Amino acid sequence: MARVVVVSGGGTGIGRAVARRFAADGDRVLLVGRREAVLREAAEALAADGDVCGEIRTLAADLTVPEEAQRVRDETGRRYGRVDVLVNNAGGNAELSSDEGKVPGGLAGVARQWRSNFDANVLTAVLLTEALGDLLQEPGRRVVLVSSIAAYRGSGTGSYAAAKAALHPFAYDMAGRLGPHGATVNAVAPGYIEQTDFFGGRMTEERRRMLIGQTVTGRVGTPADVAETVHWLASPGAQHVTGQIVQVNGGARYGN
Ligand SMILES: NC(=O)c1ccc[n+]([C@@H]2O[C@H](COP(=O)([O-])OP(=O)(O)OC[C@H]3O[C@@H](n4cnc5c(N)ncnc54)[C@H](OP(=O)(O)O)[C@@H]3O)[C@@H](O)[C@H]2O)c1
């Protein structure tokens, strides 16, 4: 039977690849993000993809806002009546919108950057998971969070890294809450992944070479690399894997 899969940040990058992977199985995928036009374009491109046979639908919502997360819950209940897989992929790094790794001017700037990264990476996942919580209390349900290698080795000011690290105890606690119902909760922590909007054109060739040099595979990661891991964590074969952080980084060593 086709599963219902909710992918936050599903209009671009990793989320879009995750959506494609599930829709290739014939699953019914809901893409959630703030920009309606981006979601619509992604849904149309996926529907035109020869590998995709599942239904793709969209819902625009800012998941940092409790009422918006509640609206996703209400719409999901009305449209599908169930959620089999929740992929909390929405996020981004506010450090990149200032000069990479630099603290913005004054304490007010510091507070803004930390709050912004907390909102984008923690609240989006927490609010959507809590909003959909009752639908996830069933055997076979899956929640996957998207963390980052930054959670292990910092991100410049620490604000993005700390926000991603906060997802790990959330995954542990949610795994404890949903485990008795037969559901699992895990996180994937990607290293450097190309073909996304994450760096907003700020990646230099020198830094790119350095990041590739930190891997043992000698290549960049792709959204499909992450999507395959998310798909596996959501598979029946991974039913005894829960409360784990799975790193997808080509063996990039910490702290390099
Ligand atoms: N690329 C990498 O190297 C890398 C490495 C490690 C971890 N990650 C993580 O992977 C995840 C996906 O990022 P990506 O690399 O694919 O970059 P991306 O293309 O920029 O994707 C981020 C997505 O999140 C959505 N989003 C952001 N804030 C949101 C909000 N408040 N409400 C709803 N949706 C929101 C964005 O859509 P809207 O702007 O339309 O809302 C966008 O589709 C992120 O959590 C990121 O931190 C990325």
PDB file of C-alpha atoms and ligand atoms in Angstrom:
ATOM      1  CA  MET A   1       0.000   0.000   0.000  1.00  0.00           C
ATOM      2  CA  ALA A   2       1.230   3.510  -0.792  1.00  0.00           C
ATOM      3  CA  ARG A   3       2.507   5.307   2.297  1.00  0.00           C
ATOM      4  CA  VAL A   4       1.842   8.935   3.147  1.00  0.00           C
ATOM      5  CA  VAL A   5       5.170  10.760   3.464  1.00  0.00           C
ATOM      6  CA  VAL A   6       5.479  14.354   4.727  1.00  0.00           C
ATOM      7  CA  VAL A   7       8.758  16.056   3.771  1.00  0.00           C
ATOM      8  CA  SER A   8       9.498  19.492   5.221  1.00  0.00           C
ATOM      9  CA  GLY A   9      11.732  21.591   2.980  1.00  0.00           C
ATOM     10  CA  GLY A  10      10.673  19.222   0.201  1.00  0.00           C
ATOM     11  CA  GLY A  11      10.821  21.815  -2.573  1.00  0.00           C
ATOM     12  CA  THR A  12      14.616  21.979  -2.890  1.00  0.00           C
ATOM     13  CA  GLY A  13      17.894  20.133  -2.359  1.00  0.00           C
ATOM     14  CA  ILE A  14      17.909  17.168   0.007  1.00  0.00           C
ATOM     15  CA  GLY A  15      14.171  17.326   0.729  1.00  0.00           C
ATOM     16  CA  ARG A  16      13.339  17.185  -2.943  1.00  0.00           C
ATOM     17  CA  ALA A  17      15.577  14.136  -3.423  1.00  0.00           C
ATOM     18  CA  VAL A  18      13.899  12.489  -0.429  1.00  0.00           C
ATOM     19  CA  ALA A  19      10.486  13.201  -1.960  1.00  0.00           C
ATOM     20  CA  ARG A  20      11.625  11.725  -5.266  1.00  0.00           C
ATOM     21  CA  ARG A  21      12.919   8.557  -3.586  1.00  0.00           C
ATOM     22  CA  PHE A  22       9.636   7.822  -1.827  1.00  0.00           C
ATOM     23  CA  ALA A  23       7.506   8.816  -4.824  1.00  0.00           C
ATOM     24  CA  ALA A  24       9.531   6.385  -6.942  1.00  0.00           C
ATOM     25  CA  ASP A  25       8.017   3.654  -4.741  1.00  0.00           C
ATOM     26  CA  GLY A  26       4.538   4.977  -5.481  1.00  0.00           C
ATOM     27  CA  ASP A  27       4.199   6.672  -2.098  1.00  0.00           C
ATOM     28  CA  ARG A  28       2.009   9.744  -1.657  1.00  0.00           C
ATOM     29  CA  VAL A  29       4.293  12.644  -0.789  1.00  0.00           C
ATOM     30  CA  LEU A  30       3.414  16.024   0.714  1.00  0.00           C
ATOM     31  CA  LEU A  31       6.040  18.746   0.185  1.00  0.00           C
ATOM     32  CA  VAL A  32       6.005  21.473   2.861  1.00  0.00           C
ATOM     33  CA  GLY A  33       7.977  24.726   2.703  1.00  0.00           C
ATOM     34  CA  ARG A  34       7.396  28.449   2.910  1.00  0.00           C
ATOM     35  CA  ARG A  35       7.515  29.312  -0.797  1.00  0.00           C
ATOM     36  CA  GLU A  36       4.453  28.155  -2.694  1.00  0.00           C
ATOM     37  CA  ALA A  37       6.016  28.764  -6.137  1.00  0.00           C
ATOM     38  CA  VAL A  38       9.099  26.683  -5.275  1.00  0.00           C
ATOM     39  CA  LEU A  39       6.920  23.837  -4.022  1.00  0.00           C
ATOM     40  CA  ARG A  40       4.733  23.952  -7.110  1.00  0.00           C
ATOM     41  CA  GLU A  41       7.736  23.894  -9.442  1.00  0.00           C
ATOM     42  CA  ALA A  42       9.203  20.929  -7.553  1.00  0.00           C
ATOM     43  CA  ALA A  43       5.910  19.026  -7.630  1.00  0.00           C
ATOM     44  CA  GLU A  44       5.555  19.584 -11.380  1.00  0.00           C
ATOM     45  CA  ALA A  45       9.152  18.520 -12.078  1.00  0.00           C
ATOM     46  CA  LEU A  46       8.760  15.400  -9.933  1.00  0.00           C
ATOM     47  CA  ALA A  47       5.457  14.493 -11.570  1.00  0.00           C
ATOM     48  CA  ALA A  48       7.186  14.733 -14.974  1.00  0.00           C
ATOM     49  CA  ASP A  49      10.062  12.501 -13.784  1.00  0.00           C
ATOM     50  CA  GLY A  50       9.868   9.068 -15.399  1.00  0.00           C
ATOM     51  CA  ASP A  51      10.944   7.320 -12.161  1.00  0.00           C
ATOM     52  CA  VAL A  52       8.163   8.864 -10.105  1.00  0.00           C
ATOM     53  CA  CYS A  53       4.786   7.158  -9.916  1.00  0.00           C
ATOM     54  CA  GLY A  54       3.499   8.409  -6.537  1.00  0.00           C
ATOM     55  CA  GLU A  55       1.237  11.393  -6.027  1.00  0.00           C
ATOM     56  CA  ILE A  56       3.005  14.659  -5.110  1.00  0.00           C
ATOM     57  CA  ARG A  57       1.105  17.418  -3.349  1.00  0.00           C
ATOM     58  CA  THR A  58       2.227  20.668  -1.727  1.00  0.00           C
ATOM     59  CA  LEU A  59       1.384  22.789   1.276  1.00  0.00           C
ATOM     60  CA  ALA A  60       3.009  26.164   1.972  1.00  0.00           C
ATOM     61  CA  ALA A  61       3.719  26.789   5.667  1.00  0.00           C
ATOM     62  CA  ASP A  62       6.340  28.442   7.851  1.00  0.00           C
ATOM     63  CA  LEU A  63       7.105  25.684  10.352  1.00  0.00           C
ATOM     64  CA  THR A  64       8.648  28.058  12.891  1.00  0.00           C
ATOM     65  CA  VAL A  65       5.096  29.276  13.597  1.00  0.00           C
ATOM     66  CA  PRO A  66       2.956  27.023  15.856  1.00  0.00           C
ATOM     67  CA  GLU A  67      -0.301  27.916  14.086  1.00  0.00           C
ATOM     68  CA  GLU A  68       1.262  27.039  10.722  1.00  0.00           C
ATOM     69  CA  ALA A  69       2.428  23.650  11.990  1.00  0.00           C
ATOM     70  CA  GLN A  70      -1.100  23.082  13.307  1.00  0.00           C
ATOM     71  CA  ARG A  71      -2.482  23.953   9.868  1.00  0.00           C
ATOM     72  CA  VAL A  72      -0.215  21.288   8.340  1.00  0.00           C
ATOM     73  CA  ARG A  73      -1.638  18.811  10.881  1.00  0.00           C
ATOM     74  CA  ASP A  74      -5.222  19.771  10.053  1.00  0.00           C
ATOM     75  CA  GLU A  75      -4.664  19.634   6.294  1.00  0.00           C
ATOM     76  CA  THR A  76      -2.791  16.343   6.515  1.00  0.00           C
ATOM     77  CA  GLY A  77      -5.574  14.798   8.567  1.00  0.00           C
ATOM     78  CA  ARG A  78      -8.198  16.064   6.130  1.00  0.00           C
ATOM     79  CA  ARG A  79      -6.351  15.043   2.950  1.00  0.00           C
ATOM     80  CA  TYR A  80      -4.917  11.687   4.013  1.00  0.00           C
ATOM     81  CA  GLY A  81      -6.133  10.748   7.496  1.00  0.00           C
ATOM     82  CA  ARG A  82      -2.686   9.303   8.257  1.00  0.00           C
ATOM     83  CA  VAL A  83       1.068   9.919   8.160  1.00  0.00           C
ATOM     84  CA  ASP A  84       3.404   6.956   7.696  1.00  0.00           C
ATOM     85  CA  VAL A  85       6.705   8.798   7.375  1.00  0.00           C
ATOM     86  CA  LEU A  86       7.685  12.267   8.575  1.00  0.00           C
ATOM     87  CA  VAL A  87      10.977  13.668   7.287  1.00  0.00           C
ATOM     88  CA  ASN A  88      11.952  16.801   9.212  1.00  0.00           C
ATOM     89  CA  ASN A  89      14.384  18.199   6.683  1.00  0.00           C
ATOM     90  CA  ALA A  90      13.589  21.949   6.717  1.00  0.00           C
ATOM     91  CA  GLY A  91      16.473  24.072   7.907  1.00  0.00           C
ATOM     92  CA  GLY A  92      19.304  26.324   6.954  1.00  0.00           C
ATOM     93  CA  ASN A  93      22.236  28.225   8.372  1.00  0.00           C
ATOM     94  CA  ALA A  94      21.780  31.878   9.355  1.00  0.00           C
ATOM     95  CA  GLU A  95      25.580  32.113   9.640  1.00  0.00           C
ATOM     96  CA  LEU A  96      25.673  31.958   5.843  1.00  0.00           C
ATOM     97  CA  SER A  97      23.479  34.987   5.407  1.00  0.00           C
ATOM     98  CA  SER A  98      26.021  37.051   7.325  1.00  0.00           C
ATOM     99  CA  ASP A  99      29.700  36.523   6.438  1.00  0.00           C
ATOM    100  CA  GLU A 100      30.275  32.819   6.850  1.00  0.00           C
ATOM    101  CA  GLY A 101      31.281  31.909  10.377  1.00  0.00           C
ATOM    102  CA  LYS A 102      31.367  35.538  11.576  1.00  0.00           C
ATOM    103  CA  VAL A 103      29.370  36.924  14.485  1.00  0.00           C
ATOM    104  CA  PRO A 104      27.011  39.712  13.371  1.00  0.00           C
ATOM    105  CA  GLY A 105      27.491  43.164  14.912  1.00  0.00           C
ATOM    106  CA  GLY A 106      26.763  43.562  18.614  1.00  0.00           C
ATOM    107  CA  LEU A 107      24.977  41.308  21.062  1.00  0.00           C
ATOM    108  CA  ALA A 108      21.671  41.978  19.360  1.00  0.00           C
ATOM    109  CA  GLY A 109      23.138  40.499  16.178  1.00  0.00           C
ATOM    110  CA  VAL A 110      24.479  37.493  18.072  1.00  0.00           C
ATOM    111  CA  ALA A 111      21.077  36.885  19.664  1.00  0.00           C
ATOM    112  CA  ARG A 112      19.351  37.238  16.289  1.00  0.00           C
ATOM    113  CA  GLN A 113      21.658  34.697  14.658  1.00  0.00           C
ATOM    114  CA  TRP A 114      21.293  32.100  17.440  1.00  0.00           C
ATOM    115  CA  ARG A 115      17.507  32.516  17.573  1.00  0.00           C
ATOM    116  CA  SER A 116      17.281  32.317  13.828  1.00  0.00           C
ATOM    117  CA  ASN A 117      19.226  29.056  13.654  1.00  0.00           C
ATOM    118  CA  PHE A 118      17.252  27.617  16.567  1.00  0.00           C
ATOM    119  CA  ASP A 119      13.960  28.527  14.875  1.00  0.00           C
ATOM    120  CA  ALA A 120      14.948  27.238  11.435  1.00  0.00           C
ATOM    121  CA  ASN A 121      16.501  23.951  12.535  1.00  0.00           C
ATOM    122  CA  VAL A 122      14.969  23.010  15.891  1.00  0.00           C
ATOM    123  CA  LEU A 123      11.510  24.567  16.070  1.00  0.00           C
ATOM    124  CA  THR A 124      10.588  23.525  12.524  1.00  0.00           C
ATOM    125  CA  ALA A 125      11.234  19.878  13.443  1.00  0.00           C
ATOM    126  CA  VAL A 126       9.819  20.000  16.966  1.00  0.00           C
ATOM    127  CA  LEU A 127       6.597  21.804  16.036  1.00  0.00           C
ATOM    128  CA  LEU A 128       5.825  19.577  13.049  1.00  0.00           C
ATOM    129  CA  THR A 129       6.586  16.375  14.968  1.00  0.00           C
ATOM    130  CA  GLU A 130       4.453  17.460  17.919  1.00  0.00           C
ATOM    131  CA  ALA A 131       1.653  18.616  15.596  1.00  0.00           C
ATOM    132  CA  LEU A 132       1.579  15.231  13.819  1.00  0.00           C
ATOM    133  CA  GLY A 133       2.270  13.313  17.042  1.00  0.00           C
ATOM    134  CA  ASP A 134      -1.036  11.453  17.349  1.00  0.00           C
ATOM    135  CA  LEU A 135      -0.781  10.238  13.731  1.00  0.00           C
ATOM    136  CA  LEU A 136       2.664   8.795  14.423  1.00  0.00           C
ATOM    137  CA  GLN A 137       1.611   6.583  17.336  1.00  0.00           C
ATOM    138  CA  GLU A 138       1.106   3.480  15.172  1.00  0.00           C
ATOM    139  CA  PRO A 139       3.263   0.456  14.341  1.00  0.00           C
ATOM    140  CA  GLY A 140       5.592   1.045  11.399  1.00  0.00           C
ATOM    141  CA  ARG A 141       5.499   4.826  11.546  1.00  0.00           C
ATOM    142  CA  ARG A 142       8.826   6.571  10.924  1.00  0.00           C
ATOM    143  CA  VAL A 143      10.285   9.950  11.853  1.00  0.00           C
ATOM    144  CA  VAL A 144      13.626  11.057  10.388  1.00  0.00           C
ATOM    145  CA  LEU A 145      15.332  14.322  11.380  1.00  0.00           C
ATOM    146  CA  VAL A 146      18.034  15.999   9.301  1.00  0.00           C
ATOM    147  CA  SER A 147      21.007  17.049  11.452  1.00  0.00           C
ATOM    148  CA  SER A 148      24.502  17.882  10.164  1.00  0.00           C
ATOM    149  CA  ILE A 149      28.179  17.063  10.540  1.00  0.00           C
ATOM    150  CA  ALA A 150      28.290  20.546  12.098  1.00  0.00           C
ATOM    151  CA  ALA A 151      26.644  19.085  15.219  1.00  0.00           C
ATOM    152  CA  TYR A 152      29.932  17.228  15.835  1.00  0.00           C
ATOM    153  CA  ARG A 153      32.463  19.836  14.905  1.00  0.00           C
ATOM    154  CA  GLY A 154      31.009  23.357  14.998  1.00  0.00           C
ATOM    155  CA  SER A 155      29.938  25.743  12.300  1.00  0.00           C
ATOM    156  CA  GLY A 156      31.851  28.967  12.827  1.00  0.00           C
ATOM    157  CA  THR A 157      29.903  30.738  15.561  1.00  0.00           C
ATOM    158  CA  GLY A 158      28.349  27.569  16.958  1.00  0.00           C
ATOM    159  CA  SER A 159      24.780  28.732  16.405  1.00  0.00           C
ATOM    160  CA  TYR A 160      23.958  26.406  13.481  1.00  0.00           C
ATOM    161  CA  ALA A 161      25.955  23.516  14.964  1.00  0.00           C
ATOM    162  CA  ALA A 162      24.262  23.844  18.350  1.00  0.00           C
ATOM    163  CA  ALA A 163      20.832  23.927  16.741  1.00  0.00           C
ATOM    164  CA  LYS A 164      21.578  20.724  14.827  1.00  0.00           C
ATOM    165  CA  ALA A 165      23.023  19.091  17.947  1.00  0.00           C
ATOM    166  CA  ALA A 166      19.760  19.905  19.768  1.00  0.00           C
ATOM    167  CA  LEU A 167      17.970  17.584  17.375  1.00  0.00           C
ATOM    168  CA  HIS A 168      19.878  14.591  18.748  1.00  0.00           C
ATOM    169  CA  PRO A 169      18.332  14.529  22.243  1.00  0.00           C
ATOM    170  CA  PHE A 170      14.993  15.361  20.629  1.00  0.00           C
ATOM    171  CA  ALA A 171      15.397  12.228  18.498  1.00  0.00           C
ATOM    172  CA  TYR A 172      16.271  10.183  21.599  1.00  0.00           C
ATOM    173  CA  ASP A 173      13.270  11.440  23.559  1.00  0.00           C
ATOM    174  CA  MET A 174      10.864  11.030  20.641  1.00  0.00           C
ATOM    175  CA  ALA A 175      12.214   7.518  20.068  1.00  0.00           C
ATOM    176  CA  GLY A 176      11.338   6.789  23.693  1.00  0.00           C
ATOM    177  CA  ARG A 177       7.854   8.238  23.318  1.00  0.00           C
ATOM    178  CA  LEU A 178       6.977   6.523  20.031  1.00  0.00           C
ATOM    179  CA  GLY A 179       8.869   3.262  20.555  1.00  0.00           C
ATOM    180  CA  PRO A 180       6.101   1.601  22.613  1.00  0.00           C
ATOM    181  CA  HIS A 181       3.724   2.250  19.686  1.00  0.00           C
ATOM    182  CA  GLY A 182       6.061   0.488  17.228  1.00  0.00           C
ATOM    183  CA  ALA A 183       7.339   3.670  15.569  1.00  0.00           C
ATOM    184  CA  THR A 184      10.982   4.695  15.147  1.00  0.00           C
ATOM    185  CA  VAL A 185      12.739   8.064  15.317  1.00  0.00           C
ATOM    186  CA  ASN A 186      16.229   8.627  13.911  1.00  0.00           C
ATOM    187  CA  ALA A 187      18.383  11.402  12.493  1.00  0.00           C
ATOM    188  CA  VAL A 188      20.749  11.588   9.558  1.00  0.00           C
ATOM    189  CA  ALA A 189      23.747  13.916   9.789  1.00  0.00           C
ATOM    190  CA  PRO A 190      25.012  14.792   6.301  1.00  0.00           C
ATOM    191  CA  GLY A 191      28.448  16.171   5.541  1.00  0.00           C
ATOM    192  CA  TYR A 192      28.937  18.554   2.612  1.00  0.00           C
ATOM    193  CA  ILE A 193      26.121  18.024   0.099  1.00  0.00           C
ATOM    194  CA  GLU A 194      25.998  19.727  -3.297  1.00  0.00           C
ATOM    195  CA  GLN A 195      23.008  20.521  -5.564  1.00  0.00           C
ATOM    196  CA  THR A 196      21.125  22.327  -2.791  1.00  0.00           C
ATOM    197  CA  ASP A 197      20.355  25.974  -2.003  1.00  0.00           C
ATOM    198  CA  PHE A 198      22.084  25.651   1.375  1.00  0.00           C
ATOM    199  CA  PHE A 199      25.210  27.679   0.625  1.00  0.00           C
ATOM    200  CA  GLY A 200      23.390  30.220  -1.539  1.00  0.00           C
ATOM    201  CA  GLY A 201      26.301  30.467  -4.008  1.00  0.00           C
ATOM    202  CA  ARG A 202      28.849  31.164  -1.255  1.00  0.00           C
ATOM    203  CA  MET A 203      30.904  27.966  -1.599  1.00  0.00           C
ATOM    204  CA  THR A 204      34.387  28.729  -2.930  1.00  0.00           C
ATOM    205  CA  GLU A 205      36.375  26.269  -5.036  1.00  0.00           C
ATOM    206  CA  GLU A 206      39.120  26.257  -2.385  1.00  0.00           C
ATOM    207  CA  ARG A 207      36.711  25.337   0.434  1.00  0.00           C
ATOM    208  CA  ARG A 208      34.989  22.774  -1.757  1.00  0.00           C
ATOM    209  CA  ARG A 209      38.325  21.054  -2.439  1.00  0.00           C
ATOM    210  CA  MET A 210      39.127  21.127   1.287  1.00  0.00           C
ATOM    211  CA  LEU A 211      35.788  19.502   2.171  1.00  0.00           C
ATOM    212  CA  ILE A 212      36.237  16.797  -0.463  1.00  0.00           C
ATOM    213  CA  GLY A 213      39.748  16.219   0.901  1.00  0.00           C
ATOM    214  CA  GLN A 214      38.260  15.472   4.332  1.00  0.00           C
ATOM    215  CA  THR A 215      36.294  12.515   2.971  1.00  0.00           C
ATOM    216  CA  VAL A 216      37.750   9.077   2.417  1.00  0.00           C
ATOM    217  CA  THR A 217      35.555   8.610  -0.652  1.00  0.00           C
ATOM    218  CA  GLY A 218      37.114  11.590  -2.417  1.00  0.00           C
ATOM    219  CA  ARG A 219      33.854  13.097  -3.590  1.00  0.00           C
ATOM    220  CA  VAL A 220      31.071  15.459  -2.594  1.00  0.00           C
ATOM    221  CA  GLY A 221      27.844  14.130  -1.169  1.00  0.00           C
ATOM    222  CA  THR A 222      24.634  14.372  -3.178  1.00  0.00           C
ATOM    223  CA  PRO A 223      21.026  14.815  -2.093  1.00  0.00           C
ATOM    224  CA  ALA A 224      20.423  11.266  -3.361  1.00  0.00           C
ATOM    225  CA  ASP A 225      23.039   9.939  -0.886  1.00  0.00           C
ATOM    226  CA  VAL A 226      20.995  11.373   1.972  1.00  0.00           C
ATOM    227  CA  ALA A 227      17.672  10.359   0.435  1.00  0.00           C
ATOM    228  CA  GLU A 228      18.746   6.705   0.216  1.00  0.00           C
ATOM    229  CA  THR A 229      19.665   6.684   3.914  1.00  0.00           C
ATOM    230  CA  VAL A 230      16.378   8.332   4.903  1.00  0.00           C
ATOM    231  CA  HIS A 231      14.527   5.797   2.751  1.00  0.00           C
ATOM    232  CA  TRP A 232      16.327   2.912   4.434  1.00  0.00           C
ATOM    233  CA  LEU A 233      15.549   4.262   7.926  1.00  0.00           C
ATOM    234  CA  ALA A 234      11.893   4.391   6.866  1.00  0.00           C
ATOM    235  CA  SER A 235      11.931   0.819   5.543  1.00  0.00           C
ATOM    236  CA  PRO A 236      10.514  -2.245   7.361  1.00  0.00           C
ATOM    237  CA  GLY A 237      14.073  -3.624   7.534  1.00  0.00           C
ATOM    238  CA  ALA A 238      15.073  -0.761   9.853  1.00  0.00           C
ATOM    239  CA  GLN A 239      12.314  -1.432  12.381  1.00  0.00           C
ATOM    240  CA  HIS A 240      14.812  -2.172  15.195  1.00  0.00           C
ATOM    241  CA  VAL A 241      16.904   0.925  14.463  1.00  0.00           C
ATOM    242  CA  THR A 242      15.747   3.837  16.590  1.00  0.00           C
ATOM    243  CA  GLY A 243      17.233   6.720  18.553  1.00  0.00           C
ATOM    244  CA  GLN A 244      20.264   6.732  16.236  1.00  0.00           C
ATOM    245  CA  ILE A 245      22.199   9.408  14.392  1.00  0.00           C
ATOM    246  CA  VAL A 246      23.391   8.078  11.028  1.00  0.00           C
ATOM    247  CA  GLN A 247      26.212  10.045   9.458  1.00  0.00           C
ATOM    248  CA  VAL A 248      26.285  10.426   5.673  1.00  0.00           C
ATOM    249  CA  ASN A 249      29.571  12.191   5.028  1.00  0.00           C
ATOM    250  CA  GLY A 250      31.938   9.979   3.022  1.00  0.00           C
ATOM    251  CA  GLY A 251      33.976   9.346   6.151  1.00  0.00           C
ATOM    252  CA  ALA A 252      34.834  13.020   6.673  1.00  0.00           C
ATOM    253  CA  ARG A 253      36.750  13.133   9.903  1.00  0.00           C
ATOM    254  CA  TYR A 254      35.633  15.312  12.771  1.00  0.00           C
ATOM    255  CA  GLY A 255      37.428  18.530  13.501  1.00  0.00           C
ATOM    256  CA  ASN A 256      39.372  18.783  10.235  1.00  0.00           C
TER     257      ASN A 256
HETATM  258  N1  LIG B   1      23.688  21.036   1.957  1.00  0.00           N
HETATM  259  C1  LIG B   1      24.481  20.604   2.923  1.00  0.00           C
HETATM  260  O1  LIG B   1      25.721  20.538   2.744  1.00  0.00           O
HETATM  261  C2  LIG B   1      23.914  20.164   4.258  1.00  0.00           C
HETATM  262  C3  LIG B   1      24.754  19.489   5.139  1.00  0.00           C
HETATM  263  C4  LIG B   1      24.248  19.068   6.378  1.00  0.00           C
HETATM  264  C5  LIG B   1      22.923  19.291   6.701  1.00  0.00           C
HETATM  265  N2  LIG B   1      22.108  19.951   5.818  1.00  0.00           N
HETATM  266  C6  LIG B   1      20.696  20.146   6.210  1.00  0.00           C
HETATM  267  O2  LIG B   1      19.888  19.527   5.227  1.00  0.00           O
HETATM  268  C7  LIG B   1      18.581  20.124   5.266  1.00  0.00           C
HETATM  269  C8  LIG B   1      18.149  20.459   3.842  1.00  0.00           C
HETATM  270  O3  LIG B   1      18.975  21.503   3.356  1.00  0.00           O
HETATM  271  P1  LIG B   1      19.509  21.572   1.861  1.00  0.00           P
HETATM  272  O4  LIG B   1      20.959  21.386   1.901  1.00  0.00           O
HETATM  273  O5  LIG B   1      18.691  20.733   0.960  1.00  0.00           O
HETATM  274  O6  LIG B   1      19.289  23.145   1.578  1.00  0.00           O
HETATM  275  P2  LIG B   1      18.071  23.914   0.902  1.00  0.00           P
HETATM  276  O7  LIG B   1      17.981  23.540  -0.534  1.00  0.00           O
HETATM  277  O8  LIG B   1      18.266  25.341   1.249  1.00  0.00           O
HETATM  278  O9  LIG B   1      16.764  23.344   1.640  1.00  0.00           O
HETATM  279  C9  LIG B   1      16.233  23.861   2.829  1.00  0.00           C
HETATM  280  C10 LIG B   1      14.712  23.763   2.728  1.00  0.00           C
HETATM  281  O10 LIG B   1      14.113  24.078   3.987  1.00  0.00           O
HETATM  282  C11 LIG B   1      12.958  24.869   3.746  1.00  0.00           C
HETATM  283  N3  LIG B   1      12.716  25.679   4.944  1.00  0.00           N
HETATM  284  C12 LIG B   1      13.612  26.493   5.581  1.00  0.00           C
HETATM  285  N4  LIG B   1      13.022  27.127   6.600  1.00  0.00           N
HETATM  286  C13 LIG B   1      11.731  26.687   6.630  1.00  0.00           C
HETATM  287  C14 LIG B   1      10.610  26.991   7.450  1.00  0.00           C
HETATM  288  N5  LIG B   1      10.689  27.892   8.440  1.00  0.00           N
HETATM  289  N6  LIG B   1       9.434  26.365   7.218  1.00  0.00           N
HETATM  290  C15 LIG B   1       9.321  25.475   6.201  1.00  0.00           C
HETATM  291  N7  LIG B   1      10.357  25.147   5.380  1.00  0.00           N
HETATM  292  C16 LIG B   1      11.530  25.759   5.591  1.00  0.00           C
HETATM  293  C17 LIG B   1      13.330  25.711   2.512  1.00  0.00           C
HETATM  294  O11 LIG B   1      12.192  26.121   1.777  1.00  0.00           O
HETATM  295  P3  LIG B   1      11.553  27.606   1.952  1.00  0.00           P
HETATM  296  O12 LIG B   1      12.703  28.579   1.956  1.00  0.00           O
HETATM  297  O13 LIG B   1      10.645  27.756   0.765  1.00  0.00           O
HETATM  298  O14 LIG B   1      10.807  27.562   3.238  1.00  0.00           O
HETATM  299  C18 LIG B   1      14.138  24.717   1.699  1.00  0.00           C
HETATM  300  O15 LIG B   1      13.317  23.990   0.810  1.00  0.00           O
HETATM  301  C19 LIG B   1      18.690  21.333   6.181  1.00  0.00           C
HETATM  302  O16 LIG B   1      18.146  21.008   7.453  1.00  0.00           O
HETATM  303  C20 LIG B   1      20.195  21.559   6.288  1.00  0.00           C
HETATM  304  O17 LIG B   1      20.550  22.199   7.502  1.00  0.00           O
HETATM  305  C21 LIG B   1      22.569  20.390   4.610  1.00  0.00           C
END
